[in-house]
Amino acid sequence: MAQSAPVLRPGGEAGYGPLPRRAGARLRASLKDGTVIRWFGAGGALIPVLALGFILVILTVRAWPAIRYNGWGFFTGTTWAEGNLYGNSVRTGGVLHPPGAAYGALPAIIGTLGTSAIALVIAVPVAIGTALVIVERLPKRLASLVGGFLELLAGLPSVVVGLWGAVTFGPFIAHDIAPLIARNMPDVPVLSYFRGSTGNGQGMLVSGLILAIMIIPIVAATTRDLLGQVPILPREGAVALGMSEWETTRRVTLPWVGGGIVGAVVLGLGRALGETMAVAMTCGAVLSTVPSNIYQTMTTIAATVVQTMDTAFLDGTGFALRSLAELCLVLMLITLTTNVVARLLVRRVSGTALPVGRGL
Amino acid sequence: MSIEAGREKHPAAVPGTDVAAAAQGARPSASDPGEASLRATDLTLGFGQRAILTGVNVEIRRGSVTALIGPTGSGKTTLLRTFNRMNDKVAGYRHSGDVLLDGQSIWHPGVELMALRRKVGMLFQRPNPFPMSIMDNVVAGVKAHRMAGRGELKSIARDRLSEVGLWDAVSERLKDSPFRLSGGQQQLLCLARALAVGPEVLLLDEPTSSLDPIATESIEALIRTLVPALTVVIVTHNLAQARRVADRTIFLNNGRLVEHGETGQMFEDPAEEETARYVSGRFG
Ligand SMILES: Nc1ncnc2c1ncn2[C@@H]1O[C@H](COP(=O)(O)OP(=O)(O)O)[C@@H](O)[C@H]1O
Ligand SMILES: [Mg+2]
């Protein structure tokens, strides 16, 4: 470090005198030329990477015996059972577990993906529409007022939303909305999942809608900020070409920040995949059944973890907790995968036109 | 949805043959070059309480290049943007008097705004490509006005890019981002985009003010090739440029149109003392 100090100094030609002798002087010099700042910066930039790697490693180590014992059946099985916690522990292939323990995460995985899909399908158009109205339609004062409320809404505690969903929103959907949909859906593949018994207000659709309500403010607030940054010049160019307002929005304004909007949606998706309390309160918490239609009670990964945490601690072998760690690992992998896929998508879509920070 | 509330109908009223012809790049022939394409009568423009231009009466001749000159803030841009009603939605903008395009008021209730802007195209002070590929940029207006089928887009793009002299430079990268082109190339692309919808009039607001001399020269040369098929109005703060490209020149100052005439006469033998002082650089 001491020897290489002059090399690191940018534009060091001017200061290429003899090396400063005292440590204090050396420190002062490296403070001045930015070496110290750069080291701090590099450290700071590494923290997220290290944190992510650390969590993945810890989870994997914790879950390892469960991964070995549960095998691939973890992804195909539908039973989530801790086994007989009061019986004598059994050792299978070197893994200690209660007799009768069986862990299949398929219902939770399907529930997680299903509720998040419902949430995205509803939230993305509503959020983008909301952001557009705020930026392009509302007068300035009203726009900042509505925007402020949006940010407030984004910070609403999920337990509040969950309680409202369980007590008011869920029953409303089950009694007044779901029957209408169920009765009118044709009996064809995919759409047949919208038919059948509509439940009592706890289930996949209600949880998905609750998630939509929770991520709309997040996506809308971010999109609003992005839209506010689109310069006037290309938009005027579209207007001068005789495009209508909607065409200008669709062909110029939205594509201008398209990559950013995908980022906002991924942010919302991450929230939806991992949201725990509001879903646990509205999903019905049925751990071992794959729902046969979108109204049925079900569970998600996060909801399963929070619902079975107490029981898991009672497992003297620790196997239940290890299985929960495995479940969390699956959730992390789903989140990371969607993130990476979205990023690749952005790169493909905006490879020909990524104007932010360029041109103009 | 409220977003679409402001959407105007497409120029379906324009006879199909006309649309097709425009897509092919054929423009209304300048049958009578002396006749007025645009005519302002008693035109007064302002923002809020402030008057920007008062009592403007002027004819823009069909098939010629007309330069709008005057000091900064004299209302050149305001007048130019009035011609295709770009200011209509700007806060505080007001106008009285009238502007006629081919004898009809541009504010007549029967005039479709989208169709008007297709006829009266515009190029801005700085290039403003859209966030889409080079090819899509050229045909963006053609698509918006549904002037051609999918199969014809490629040839329209090639013709327009050739017309502005950009084809050789971009033919290999039509799918690339326009933002990697040089400023001059971007402005040419915007010109190709404006030409693709077959305008009658082209409004240029200091189109070369952000460009280097070489790019400026190529744009100026191009402007001369656009007449007499098109009518061109160019705002410029560069008097030499007005002399090089314009057939006629309009001088705006102090909220009025001071003088309008042949470019040569305006610069060598202006009728007004005010004009003489401005064009000789002895201004203010
Ligand atoms: N949107 C606007 N609102 C209020 N005043 C404006 C607006 N646009 C231009 N002006 C004013 O109108 C005057 C003329 O502007 P402009 O037409 O841009 O001048 P020029 O193009 O000749 O430099 C300027 O004093 C300017 O401040
Ligand atoms: Mg101007």
XYZ file of C-alpha atoms and ligand atoms in Angstrom:
672
model
C 0.000 0.000 0.000
C 2.678 2.449 1.018
C 4.817 1.656 -1.995
C 1.967 1.825 -4.427
C 0.617 5.106 -3.083
C 2.071 7.356 -5.799
C 0.798 5.056 -8.503
C -2.765 5.374 -7.246
C -2.640 9.122 -7.225
C -4.484 10.532 -10.232
C -2.574 13.178 -12.102
C 0.334 12.360 -9.823
C 2.924 13.941 -12.126
C 2.687 17.221 -10.271
C 3.054 15.692 -6.825
C 5.768 13.172 -7.653
C 8.082 14.284 -4.916
C 9.661 12.058 -2.244
C 7.216 9.877 -0.346
C 5.731 11.456 2.751
C 7.412 9.791 5.759
C 4.924 10.036 8.576
C 1.820 7.844 8.621
C -0.350 10.849 9.328
C 0.916 12.609 6.251
C 0.360 9.506 4.208
C -3.216 9.231 5.436
C -3.806 12.885 4.721
C -2.429 12.460 1.227
C -4.612 9.486 0.458
C -7.617 11.353 1.841
C -6.818 14.198 -0.484
C -6.400 12.188 -3.667
C -9.548 10.159 -3.017
C -7.954 6.759 -2.329
C -9.726 6.420 1.010
C -13.075 7.460 -0.423
C -12.652 4.946 -3.214
C -11.958 2.130 -0.757
C -15.009 3.061 1.277
C -17.029 3.241 -1.922
C -15.858 -0.177 -3.039
C -16.747 -1.580 0.387
C -20.169 0.011 0.265
C -20.828 -1.292 -3.195
C -19.891 -4.814 -2.115
C -22.218 -4.887 0.881
C -25.391 -5.838 -1.035
C -23.567 -8.617 -2.870
C -22.039 -9.945 0.346
C -25.327 -9.711 2.226
C -27.187 -11.643 -0.447
C -24.477 -14.301 -0.653
C -24.361 -14.544 3.148
C -28.128 -15.086 3.451
C -28.127 -17.686 0.685
C -25.250 -19.581 2.291
C -26.746 -19.501 5.810
C -30.135 -20.651 4.511
C -28.601 -23.446 2.479
C -26.485 -24.673 5.392
C -29.514 -24.602 7.697
C -31.729 -26.331 5.150
C -29.218 -28.892 3.937
C -30.490 -31.944 5.913
C -34.072 -31.068 4.884
C -33.006 -30.745 1.247
C -31.460 -34.221 1.460
C -34.397 -35.854 3.230
C -37.247 -34.101 1.332
C -35.593 -34.522 -2.047
C -37.469 -33.563 -5.209
C -40.684 -34.522 -3.461
C -40.466 -31.093 -1.846
C -41.544 -29.563 -5.150
C -44.204 -32.150 -6.053
C -45.649 -33.166 -2.697
C -48.799 -31.555 -1.373
C -48.614 -32.603 2.279
C -47.101 -30.313 4.895
C -46.832 -32.357 8.102
C -44.377 -32.012 10.969
C -45.019 -35.656 11.946
C -45.487 -36.916 15.484
C -43.501 -34.467 17.584
C -43.944 -36.608 20.706
C -42.853 -39.918 19.202
C -39.279 -41.171 19.138
C -37.177 -39.403 16.510
C -36.184 -41.410 13.471
C -32.929 -41.232 11.551
C -33.195 -41.574 7.784
C -30.005 -41.409 5.727
C -28.301 -39.680 8.635
C -31.041 -37.027 9.011
C -32.860 -36.929 12.326
C -36.609 -36.194 12.085
C -39.896 -36.915 13.865
C -41.775 -40.007 12.672
C -44.245 -39.220 9.884
C -42.642 -35.911 8.880
C -43.539 -35.126 5.260
C -42.897 -31.861 3.535
C -44.337 -31.010 0.120
C -44.314 -27.330 -0.857
C -46.344 -27.521 -4.059
C -49.464 -25.829 -2.603
C -47.356 -23.000 -1.180
C -45.386 -22.537 -4.405
C -48.533 -22.493 -6.527
C -50.201 -20.146 -4.061
C -47.262 -17.758 -4.126
C -47.074 -17.665 -7.914
C -50.875 -17.533 -8.298
C -51.513 -14.670 -5.895
C -48.593 -12.690 -7.315
C -49.819 -13.249 -10.870
C -53.308 -12.011 -9.962
C -51.749 -9.027 -8.217
C -49.573 -8.117 -11.215
C -52.308 -8.512 -13.808
C -54.477 -6.075 -11.888
C -51.871 -3.756 -10.415
C -49.710 -3.009 -13.449
C -52.362 -1.437 -15.698
C -54.046 0.336 -12.794
C -50.748 1.689 -11.463
C -49.507 2.893 -14.847
C -52.897 4.428 -15.600
C -52.891 6.181 -12.241
C -49.388 7.537 -12.822
C -50.355 8.777 -16.294
C -53.439 10.558 -15.015
C -51.438 12.183 -12.227
C -48.657 13.378 -14.528
C -50.593 14.259 -17.663
C -54.099 15.123 -16.513
C -54.251 16.573 -13.031
C -53.399 20.216 -12.351
C -50.077 20.606 -10.521
C -51.511 21.155 -7.026
C -53.900 18.222 -7.180
C -51.180 16.046 -8.714
C -48.828 16.561 -5.808
C -51.682 16.016 -3.335
C -52.699 12.732 -4.949
C -49.042 11.761 -5.244
C -48.599 12.376 -1.535
C -51.530 10.120 -0.704
C -50.072 7.477 -2.978
C -46.851 7.508 -0.983
C -48.816 7.311 2.260
C -50.720 4.347 0.905
C -47.486 2.631 -0.100
C -46.415 2.785 3.528
C -49.632 1.347 4.967
C -48.799 -1.470 7.454
C -49.718 -4.799 5.918
C -51.527 -5.952 9.037
C -54.006 -3.108 8.556
C -54.633 -4.091 4.946
C -54.865 -7.735 6.013
C -57.481 -7.058 8.658
C -59.556 -5.000 6.251
C -59.211 -7.770 3.674
C -60.309 -10.466 6.099
C -63.188 -8.565 7.642
C -64.611 -6.407 4.870
C -63.064 -6.869 1.455
C -62.937 -10.683 1.394
C -66.613 -11.252 2.250
C -67.607 -8.538 -0.231
C -65.709 -10.279 -3.021
C -67.057 -13.684 -2.038
C -70.681 -12.572 -1.902
C -70.996 -9.876 -4.524
C -68.268 -10.296 -7.106
C -67.004 -13.862 -7.265
C -70.402 -15.501 -7.961
C -70.868 -13.191 -10.932
C -67.517 -14.190 -12.405
C -67.923 -17.865 -11.580
C -71.337 -18.067 -13.204
C -70.327 -16.357 -16.440
C -66.949 -17.938 -17.129
C -66.969 -20.463 -19.972
C -65.857 -23.975 -19.117
C -62.664 -23.980 -21.174
C -59.077 -24.646 -20.076
C -57.539 -21.939 -17.853
C -60.832 -20.044 -17.568
C -62.383 -23.017 -15.828
C -60.291 -22.070 -12.799
C -62.635 -19.096 -12.467
C -65.659 -21.392 -12.107
C -67.025 -23.412 -9.226
C -67.553 -22.790 -5.544
C -66.742 -19.211 -4.590
C -65.801 -19.772 -0.977
C -66.370 -17.513 1.981
C -63.967 -14.658 1.442
C -60.639 -16.298 2.236
C -58.614 -17.598 -0.660
C -56.443 -17.058 -3.690
C -58.467 -14.338 -5.411
C -58.920 -12.265 -2.268
C -55.231 -12.570 -1.374
C -54.242 -11.671 -4.933
C -56.483 -8.613 -4.917
C -55.172 -7.561 -1.513
C -51.640 -7.848 -2.899
C -52.685 -5.801 -5.923
C -53.988 -3.075 -3.635
C -50.705 -3.134 -1.751
C -48.412 -2.879 -4.762
C -50.437 -0.398 -6.815
C -49.165 2.582 -4.776
C -45.565 1.350 -5.008
C -45.621 0.893 -8.772
C -47.711 4.008 -9.367
C -45.507 6.281 -7.257
C -42.329 5.047 -8.953
C -43.876 5.300 -12.422
C -45.098 8.809 -11.677
C -41.556 9.875 -10.784
C -40.260 8.310 -13.998
C -42.899 9.921 -16.212
C -42.098 13.282 -14.692
C -38.577 12.949 -16.101
C -39.577 12.447 -19.730
C -38.400 15.579 -21.556
C -40.920 17.748 -23.375
C -39.061 17.772 -26.698
C -39.759 14.224 -27.951
C -43.350 14.497 -26.763
C -43.789 17.733 -28.687
C -42.251 16.022 -31.673
C -44.980 13.400 -31.522
C -47.702 16.013 -31.175
C -46.274 18.005 -34.078
C -46.393 14.856 -36.171
C -50.145 14.724 -35.616
C -50.208 11.992 -33.007
C -53.082 12.025 -30.545
C -52.379 12.326 -26.845
C -52.819 8.622 -26.306
C -50.501 7.779 -29.212
C -47.916 10.175 -27.844
C -48.169 8.472 -24.478
C -48.034 4.985 -25.897
C -45.347 5.457 -28.524
C -43.091 8.037 -26.891
C -43.684 8.783 -23.216
C -44.045 5.231 -21.879
C -41.256 3.686 -23.996
C -38.966 6.512 -22.900
C -39.046 5.156 -19.340
C -40.016 1.574 -20.208
C -36.981 0.045 -18.510
C -37.655 1.991 -15.347
C -41.282 0.906 -15.308
C -40.234 -2.744 -15.567
C -37.982 -2.070 -12.598
C -40.920 -0.618 -10.672
C -43.033 -3.649 -11.529
C -40.272 -5.998 -10.345
C -40.153 -4.047 -7.106
C -43.883 -4.598 -6.720
C -43.578 -8.253 -7.663
C -40.901 -8.755 -5.034
C -43.253 -7.268 -2.487
C -46.122 -9.495 -3.653
C -44.054 -12.691 -3.611
C -42.785 -12.037 -0.120
C -45.758 -10.325 1.493
C -46.618 -12.284 4.622
C -49.100 -10.772 7.048
C -51.816 -9.552 4.712
C -51.773 -12.850 2.827
C -51.676 -14.984 5.961
C -54.792 -13.146 7.142
C -56.740 -13.595 3.908
C -55.573 -16.841 2.306
C -57.411 -19.288 4.555
C -54.157 -20.992 5.570
C -54.848 -24.408 4.095
C -51.358 -25.882 3.951
C -51.822 -29.184 2.195
C -54.196 -28.684 -0.704
C -53.620 -27.263 -4.149
C -56.640 -24.995 -4.713
C -58.927 -26.267 -7.460
C -60.123 -22.810 -8.452
C -59.054 -19.251 -7.745
C -61.592 -18.734 -4.956
C -60.418 -21.573 -2.742
C -58.540 -21.306 0.488
C -54.826 -21.849 0.050
C -51.429 -20.775 1.324
C -48.271 -19.114 0.104
C -44.659 -19.717 1.041
C -44.512 -16.700 3.326
C -47.896 -17.486 4.888
C -46.852 -21.112 5.513
C -43.687 -20.026 7.242
C -45.428 -17.593 9.545
C -48.292 -20.020 10.312
C -46.090 -23.006 11.146
C -43.280 -21.187 12.924
C -44.636 -21.906 16.435
C -45.109 -25.612 15.806
C -41.729 -25.850 14.141
C -40.025 -24.742 17.338
C -41.652 -27.668 19.127
C -39.844 -30.115 16.868
C -37.019 -31.325 19.086
C -35.066 -32.673 16.116
C -35.025 -29.230 14.495
C -36.186 -30.766 11.250
C -39.320 -28.621 10.919
C -37.219 -25.466 11.111
C -34.840 -26.876 8.526
C -37.754 -27.490 6.190
C -38.929 -23.916 6.695
C -35.423 -22.756 5.799
C -35.665 -24.801 2.618
C -39.019 -23.174 1.900
C -37.479 -19.732 2.383
C -34.666 -20.695 0.051
C -37.243 -21.536 -2.622
C -38.896 -18.140 -2.112
C -35.554 -16.397 -2.474
C -34.778 -18.288 -5.645
C -38.183 -17.408 -7.132
C -37.638 -13.732 -6.301
C -34.099 -13.687 -7.682
C -35.161 -15.489 -10.850
C -38.000 -13.075 -11.616
C -35.595 -10.219 -10.994
C -32.987 -11.538 -13.390
C -35.564 -12.410 -16.043
C -37.030 -8.910 -15.829
C -33.589 -7.377 -16.209
C -32.850 -9.472 -19.279
C -36.215 -8.457 -20.665
C -35.407 -4.790 -20.177
C -32.108 -5.224 -21.940
C -33.766 -6.911 -24.910
C -36.652 -4.489 -25.142
C -34.718 -1.270 -24.734
C -31.521 -2.345 -26.464
C -32.437 -0.227 -29.478
C -33.802 2.695 -27.564
C -32.489 3.530 -24.148
C -32.603 7.276 -24.104
C -32.382 7.974 -20.385
C -29.091 9.702 -19.799
C -28.219 9.728 -23.477
C -28.805 11.896 -26.494
C -30.627 15.179 -26.108
C -60.930 5.917 -20.059
C -60.210 9.556 -19.479
C -56.801 9.352 -21.095
C -58.439 8.712 -24.403
C -60.971 11.467 -23.988
C -58.771 13.908 -25.888
C -58.159 11.538 -28.738
C -59.141 12.927 -32.073
C -60.330 11.009 -35.037
C -57.904 9.962 -37.667
C -57.931 11.928 -40.868
C -60.435 9.579 -42.400
C -62.066 12.570 -44.069
C -59.058 12.880 -46.360
C -59.818 10.967 -49.546
C -57.995 7.663 -49.745
C -56.116 8.589 -52.875
C -54.687 11.638 -51.185
C -53.495 9.593 -48.227
C -51.947 6.994 -50.480
C -50.260 9.665 -52.555
C -48.886 11.320 -49.448
C -47.517 8.013 -48.232
C -45.680 7.628 -51.496
C -44.148 11.024 -50.946
C -45.986 12.758 -53.763
C -46.827 16.245 -52.660
C -49.365 18.733 -53.907
C -47.703 20.338 -56.879
C -46.900 23.995 -56.649
C -49.274 24.950 -59.394
C -49.060 28.632 -58.627
C -45.830 29.461 -56.782
C -46.915 33.012 -56.149
C -50.059 32.099 -54.262
C -50.250 32.184 -50.447
C -49.931 28.918 -48.603
C -50.270 30.428 -45.147
C -51.810 33.820 -44.527
C -52.028 35.630 -41.207
C -54.643 38.352 -40.922
C -54.625 40.818 -38.019
C -52.948 38.108 -35.997
C -52.289 39.048 -32.387
C -50.561 36.569 -30.075
C -49.919 36.722 -26.364
C -49.354 34.847 -23.157
C -51.663 35.910 -20.342
C -51.780 39.679 -20.185
C -48.612 40.033 -22.240
C -48.849 40.677 -25.964
C -46.053 38.989 -27.913
C -47.003 40.001 -31.455
C -49.657 42.502 -32.508
C -51.493 42.995 -35.790
C -49.476 40.665 -38.000
C -50.587 40.550 -41.641
C -48.421 38.362 -43.807
C -48.520 35.883 -46.666
C -46.207 32.888 -46.809
C -45.740 31.993 -50.447
C -46.330 28.469 -51.579
C -43.264 26.590 -52.730
C -40.738 29.013 -51.311
C -38.467 29.257 -48.293
C -39.369 32.060 -45.925
C -37.046 33.035 -43.088
C -38.311 34.478 -39.812
C -35.647 36.680 -38.256
C -35.570 38.988 -35.276
C -33.892 39.372 -31.897
C -34.374 36.826 -29.137
C -37.820 37.105 -27.612
C -39.300 38.852 -30.643
C -41.888 36.095 -31.019
C -40.441 34.054 -33.897
C -41.076 30.727 -32.190
C -44.483 31.829 -30.952
C -45.564 32.754 -34.483
C -44.129 29.578 -35.984
C -45.821 27.341 -33.417
C -49.089 29.103 -34.084
C -49.049 27.856 -37.684
C -49.596 24.228 -36.638
C -51.429 25.106 -33.429
C -48.676 23.718 -31.200
C -49.359 26.525 -28.728
C -53.076 25.891 -28.363
C -52.613 23.916 -25.155
C -49.842 26.056 -23.695
C -50.955 27.777 -20.490
C -51.901 31.412 -21.028
C -51.632 31.346 -24.829
C -54.169 33.529 -26.601
C -54.702 34.592 -30.163
C -56.969 36.857 -32.131
C -57.180 37.453 -35.824
C -56.758 34.457 -38.072
C -54.361 32.159 -39.887
C -55.484 30.671 -43.171
C -53.978 27.524 -44.639
C -54.918 27.194 -48.301
C -57.648 29.739 -47.687
C -59.190 28.006 -44.697
C -58.836 29.075 -41.076
C -56.690 26.666 -39.094
C -59.038 27.232 -36.148
C -62.180 26.441 -38.150
C -64.233 23.905 -36.151
C -64.249 21.572 -39.151
C -60.465 21.343 -39.186
C -59.084 18.195 -37.641
C -56.072 19.065 -35.558
C -54.271 15.808 -36.319
C -54.830 16.260 -40.032
C -53.644 19.882 -39.841
C -50.408 18.802 -38.199
C -49.910 16.148 -40.830
C -50.109 18.900 -43.443
C -47.970 21.340 -41.458
C -44.917 19.503 -40.163
C -42.297 20.772 -37.756
C -38.620 20.429 -36.926
C -37.327 21.624 -33.559
C -34.318 23.460 -32.209
C -32.735 20.235 -31.074
C -33.180 16.798 -32.636
C -35.895 14.819 -30.866
C -35.906 11.191 -32.020
C -38.432 8.874 -30.411
C -37.309 5.995 -28.179
C -37.635 3.370 -30.890
C -35.467 2.044 -33.691
C -34.260 4.290 -36.526
C -36.652 2.581 -38.916
C -39.621 2.983 -36.531
C -38.741 6.638 -36.082
C -39.078 7.358 -39.786
C -42.462 5.670 -40.090
C -43.875 6.677 -36.677
C -46.160 9.298 -38.204
C -47.117 7.060 -41.115
C -48.235 4.414 -38.637
C -50.066 6.875 -36.407
C -52.056 8.191 -39.361
C -52.509 4.683 -40.788
C -51.237 5.940 -44.131
C -49.648 2.685 -45.294
C -49.766 -1.035 -44.731
C -47.081 -2.921 -42.870
C -45.510 -4.151 -46.072
C -44.893 -0.657 -47.390
C -43.186 0.732 -44.298
C -39.736 -0.480 -45.206
C -39.767 1.139 -48.618
C -41.175 4.365 -47.210
C -38.377 4.432 -44.656
C -35.776 3.818 -47.346
C -37.157 6.523 -49.627
C -37.343 9.150 -46.912
C -33.913 8.306 -45.507
C -32.460 8.507 -49.009
C -34.170 11.817 -49.559
C -32.405 13.326 -46.549
C -29.128 11.615 -47.466
C -29.055 9.361 -44.435
C -29.692 6.001 -46.088
C -26.071 5.007 -46.673
C -25.159 5.823 -43.085
C -27.983 3.891 -41.438
C -29.062 1.201 -43.902
C -27.075 -1.393 -41.948
C -28.530 -0.411 -38.579
C -32.185 0.370 -39.105
C -33.015 -1.604 -35.970
C -30.543 0.313 -33.820
C -31.201 3.142 -31.407
C -31.319 6.610 -32.979
C -29.584 8.004 -29.908
C -26.243 6.664 -31.031
C -26.348 8.790 -34.200
C -24.594 12.152 -34.288
C -26.633 15.277 -33.620
C -26.728 16.153 -37.302
C -27.804 12.660 -38.278
C -30.505 12.738 -35.608
C -31.847 15.995 -37.001
C -31.858 14.517 -40.514
C -33.747 11.537 -39.122
C -36.329 13.896 -37.645
C -36.595 15.595 -41.006
C -37.155 12.236 -42.705
C -39.806 11.487 -40.105
C -41.567 14.781 -40.799
C -41.377 14.259 -44.574
C -42.769 10.733 -44.343
C -46.295 11.921 -43.581
C -46.317 14.052 -46.738
C -46.644 17.589 -45.378
C -47.426 20.661 -47.491
C -45.684 23.059 -45.153
C -42.586 22.496 -43.049
C -41.896 24.690 -40.039
C -38.263 24.756 -38.908
C -37.407 26.365 -35.581
C -33.674 27.114 -35.641
C -33.093 23.576 -36.923
C -29.315 23.925 -37.024
C -28.687 25.862 -33.821
C -27.387 22.750 -32.038
C -25.377 21.415 -34.992
C -21.821 21.773 -36.243
C -21.071 23.695 -39.480
C -20.875 20.572 -41.677
C -24.229 19.236 -40.494
C -25.667 22.735 -40.809
C -24.505 22.902 -44.405
C -26.133 19.592 -45.296
C -29.426 20.617 -43.698
C -29.363 23.930 -45.545
C -28.685 22.211 -48.854
C -31.538 19.846 -48.134
C -33.946 22.676 -47.386
C -33.339 24.048 -50.882
C -34.269 20.690 -52.399
C -37.621 20.687 -50.569
C -38.949 23.653 -52.519
C -40.987 24.165 -54.610
C -42.723 20.894 -53.695
C -43.094 22.133 -50.120
C -43.504 25.471 -48.446
C -40.803 26.046 -45.845
C -40.777 28.537 -42.980
C -37.489 28.690 -41.089
C -36.776 30.583 -37.901
C -33.130 31.485 -37.637
C -30.986 33.766 -35.538
C -28.247 33.307 -38.071
C -28.594 36.069 -40.641
C -26.119 34.459 -43.012
C -28.253 31.341 -42.971
C -31.360 33.360 -43.829
C -29.486 34.844 -46.795
C -28.301 31.430 -47.939
C -31.579 29.518 -47.806
C -34.495 31.929 -47.850
C -36.326 33.346 -50.865
C -38.191 35.747 -48.660
C -37.544 37.086 -45.183
C -39.778 38.388 -42.420
C -38.345 40.629 -39.736
C -40.028 40.693 -36.329
C -39.142 43.227 -33.653
C -40.756 44.868 -30.626
C -43.957 42.881 -30.898
C -44.583 43.776 -34.539
C -43.853 42.482 -37.986
C -41.507 45.201 -39.169
C -40.848 44.200 -42.737
C -41.392 41.401 -45.203
C -39.808 41.061 -48.609
C -37.339 39.385 -50.963
C -34.369 38.180 -48.954
C -31.878 40.041 -51.140
C -33.768 43.285 -50.877
C -34.278 42.862 -47.109
C -30.544 42.606 -46.568
C -29.256 45.064 -49.162
C -31.948 47.661 -49.357
C -34.473 47.342 -46.534
C -37.378 49.746 -46.494
C -37.264 50.291 -42.742
C -34.442 51.877 -40.766
C -35.094 49.315 -37.989
C -34.471 46.446 -40.402
C -31.340 48.086 -41.729
C -29.930 48.403 -38.263
C -30.706 44.756 -37.419
C -29.369 43.158 -40.587
C -26.202 45.212 -40.496
C -25.536 44.202 -36.911
C -25.879 47.735 -35.556
C -28.689 46.678 -33.327
C -29.765 47.952 -29.891
N -45.155 29.406 -22.751
C -44.899 30.710 -22.571
N -45.492 31.360 -21.549
C -45.253 32.669 -21.356
N -44.446 33.407 -22.116
C -43.827 32.826 -23.152
C -44.023 31.433 -23.436
N -43.275 31.113 -24.530
C -42.656 32.238 -24.897
N -42.984 33.279 -24.083
C -42.508 34.654 -24.196
O -42.822 35.119 -25.463
C -41.770 35.920 -25.980
C -41.418 35.433 -27.363
O -40.826 34.161 -27.244
P -40.343 33.367 -28.510
O -41.457 33.314 -29.472
O -39.828 32.084 -28.018
O -39.180 34.276 -29.049
P -38.050 33.951 -30.116
O -38.305 32.596 -30.664
O -38.163 35.030 -31.126
O -36.768 34.040 -29.386
C -40.621 35.811 -25.020
O -40.536 37.018 -24.287
C -40.999 34.692 -24.102
O -40.599 34.971 -22.798
Mg -37.180 30.771 -30.555
